[in-house]
């Protein structure tokens, strides 16, 4: 209970941050997964604010990389990657509202080794890509499989990394666009931001009636920037609580935990992602916490924190945050 | 005739570069205009390779800025800007083919002053934007209307600029995405590249059956970069001839005139647009003109030319070209 | 003692990480401060590896902003800002070696309010600058003074921020260049990276005989990115121990604490700073910790951490780090 | 005579654009060449405004690449590349003035094949570099030698490219910095901008008494962007006329020909170079040609032209220009 009741979701949500009915969105119920965030797909579920959804997400490869021999160039069929559950229609949601998504839990599902990472040709932060176009030869393709439980990610015999799961791709539909699930933007999508984790509440600006919530691409963990382009990808069971805040005009994704608030920016070059995130954070401090713009700018300068989500997707994602203890 | 018969369209087009039937795509026939490039709209026209389309395009503001008092923030309803004719279904076109668009003519239509440019808040190359997010106050909104005929653009009493029209937004549909008509990418779209002009042939990589050709956003002229974000926008009658080249795998937009070939790149930051364009140009020289990669790289270094199309749209567009006389 | 003896400095330093003689570099002894990192100034001190230097650093404004009425445009005389102590000649240092700087302590000095931050016209992360050139009007100039002790930074009546000091500008001289102390690069300089803090050891690639160490620009604290361009600037007493590692070829700045190793990159756009940092981290893991390149790349992807130092200086600075516990 | 008398140099130059005494700056007289632009070298020549200098420049490799077997990694000794003649002390020049350099002629000198281009490891526009750091393997090193006369550049047996020479590196000294001759900035330097050619007048903002003019790095020709990083490098005899304009505050390099004026920007990412160039062009139109800012912004939008100088040096260089016929 605790801080949730004081959160934006708790104070302003239609359901007041209270959990409602639970919906199961199994692979079977989902049926066809989605590869774009858009308004053109038919909702698989209609829910009320407060409702909880337990979704069976697939990994970013649609499960096609079963062994280390399943090379990406052989098994992946671009643009049919990063499959998404949804869209979920949220009753009462309209353009100008905010969808609040409180993540309850993320658990791996399926046979071990359930975690996958890989070097994909012309993709990643330290190689030439189709965008940062180079004449250099690509690195060789490599697939790595890892046992993943809620106790840890077995990276190799010596190293087990903490299980710190999050939802890699989560968001609402743009108004008239249908954008690849590989891309993040102001409405969410493939942010690959580790803060989108159990315990956090993420706020999305609704662009159309029903909001059309999508989710997928769970990661067992990831370093800052998702350097090679692929985290510890897992099929998962993700449990989220969805609430609705009416008439809250936010320009992009925001996030809240017990201790901090965060604004998220997605853009290239990376400094533009930082600018988007920090400008919104400054304006948030002004609109909601009584700072004037200059003091907010000064405080963000001295106490702001930046998380690099991804430096590999079509837009890079950064989160700029400040501790709630400084918002007094 | 001349060079067209030797062009890619002339040599490899299904219609051999010969003009076929002419279709009229009036405002009335178009009916609802489009604001995304995507596969979800119903084709307004089905044509054969070689067919000519005479399209009545609207200006980027949908005609809403009628006088200098019609400020953008009052008259524009984002994202319903930059209306597009189409989609035009091209029979026989399949993924992996190339659509060739030969521009015959662009003529202004409608009552004078028919040309419009404007300062739009938080948009343009020398101001903070929603992406290059700043705390500075925006510039004031300003609208400028200009008389435009095929004889010139009357910029003011002293200066008449040459009428050098081109199609600002032209391309085929992505496979499963529906992308704002404000954005350019490898399939074309809002490139705002002055070389997309009468006389040129532009080649687009087909992503889905029928190609789904869109066009709109004609400009009476524009400087390099489209600095303030808005060219001399005009409603126009655009005449294009559409041909189809089967099984030509190109990674993005290419362009040909009598004297040169050009590869087009759209990305941020701008150097990535240049890299995309130049890498494709080098590879084109290798695949079609007998150069090895190093020699092509050297020749592009010493004789390549770069046109900055736009430095204002969601992706910046550059064209890299080389004279045909060096491709011997 | 503990971890220091196992550090690179402890294991490979000429002085074995042992502190030698202490030198006092007072304002008086320093005399003229420096505004460039270069080989053209005469050393103010010659020290042996292991020696400790206690330096009286000035704040970045050379002390000229004494009250909130001392506006930057009136008091600062560009390029004579960010004054630096040094150069310190380190005996035995040659090109191809590494200078190790272990920071012992940073204490504010001078009359209160000793901390200064400010909005400087056309400078900062959320405004147009001389580089990201805009036509928007600049923000108004504002100066903020803060009481700073080792117990905290009094931001305002309600908020006291932790005292988390670091050296904003620290590094060795380039070989033949003299670069403004406002700029960071592979040899250090104005990195504005909060990890350059008491307890850390920072490694710099020596470019010329004697290394020519410079330092200055102490910050009482700073958020990630140094958003407005100015941290909590203080005149300080900085105590550093300097050691020398012979024949260690590193391409840029590296850093070590008890728990992690970090590579630092400085460049624009920001993704290039991240690339520099992460590539060096990967290569460091390969050269010193037995990883092959692909495994290092994978591990950095899943466990790497990024700190955004500054997003305001002539080059942006990021640090990419990994916990030592994963380097087994 | 003609347009020169109406140029800024002709109208405002201390020498009124009239040529004075001619000085010969031979290899012998130059003696040691320079590898930085800075105030720390001793002038090799003191001249009066109006004086002409005939300089024997070396190629960017200092002549070390004599045959195609002299690979860059073997023959080049970074940072001792791109040798520069100068500094030339211009009497009467002070900070706040402008140095005008009118290029009379550039002629190749030395034994054939006198032109050199090369692939240098980790350098160039389509490869990973030390800044755009990649894990991809570098391209192989290749050297190409070409016969160059004033009649043409013999690229291969079939292709002779036009001889369109320019000075790759030209500028004045920064005030207190000494910057590698590989880098361009607001004071000039390694702009690699083909417009810096015979017939043009280039204007540099003087930063210190005497101006300290440097030049070198002549190119027989170059495409836009200098794609692989190396133009057709030649040792040359460059003839320039130097004039002085007192009290003209310009923020960076400007350029004038008979038909146009150009502002030059050097920065990364490339859009910042474009912003610098275009902002200065707009402000120039406002200060000198009677436009208000909005009209100048509009005119630059519709009639501005952009030249990409280099996309390979430490800062990218672009020139933004407008025809004089529109400045009425």
CSV table of C-alpha atoms in Angstrom, one decimal, chain A residues 125-129 132-139 268-269 271-272 275, chain D residues 125-129 132-139 268-269 271-272 275:
chain,number,residue,atom,x,y,z
A,125,UNK,CA,26.2,0.1,-30.1
A,126,UNK,CA,29.8,-0.7,-31.1
A,127,UNK,CA,29.3,-1.7,-34.7
A,128,UNK,CA,28.3,0.0,-38.0
A,129,UNK,CA,24.6,-0.3,-38.7
A,132,UNK,CA,25.5,4.6,-38.8
A,133,UNK,CA,26.5,3.1,-42.2
A,134,UNK,CA,30.0,1.8,-42.5
A,135,UNK,CA,32.1,-0.1,-45.0
A,136,UNK,CA,33.7,-2.2,-42.3
A,137,UNK,CA,32.9,-5.9,-42.3
A,138,UNK,CA,30.3,-6.9,-39.7
A,139,UNK,CA,31.2,-8.9,-36.6
A,268,UNK,CA,18.9,10.7,-31.8
A,269,UNK,CA,21.5,12.0,-31.3
A,271,UNK,CA,21.9,14.5,-26.3
A,272,UNK,CA,18.5,15.2,-27.7
A,275,UNK,CA,17.3,17.2,-23.5
D,125,UNK,CA,33.6,9.0,-43.2
D,126,UNK,CA,32.4,5.4,-43.7
D,127,UNK,CA,34.5,3.6,-41.1
D,128,UNK,CA,34.7,3.3,-37.4
D,129,UNK,CA,37.2,5.8,-35.9
D,132,UNK,CA,32.9,6.8,-33.6
D,133,UNK,CA,34.4,3.9,-31.9
D,134,UNK,CA,33.5,0.5,-33.3
D,135,UNK,CA,34.6,-3.1,-32.8
D,136,UNK,CA,34.6,-3.8,-36.5
D,137,UNK,CA,37.9,-4.5,-38.1
D,138,UNK,CA,39.4,-1.6,-40.0
D,139,UNK,CA,39.6,-1.5,-43.8
D,268,UNK,CA,29.8,17.8,-34.4
D,269,UNK,CA,27.2,16.6,-34.9
D,271,UNK,CA,23.6,19.6,-37.8
D,272,UNK,CA,25.4,21.9,-35.4
D,275,UNK,CA,23.2,25.7,-37.5
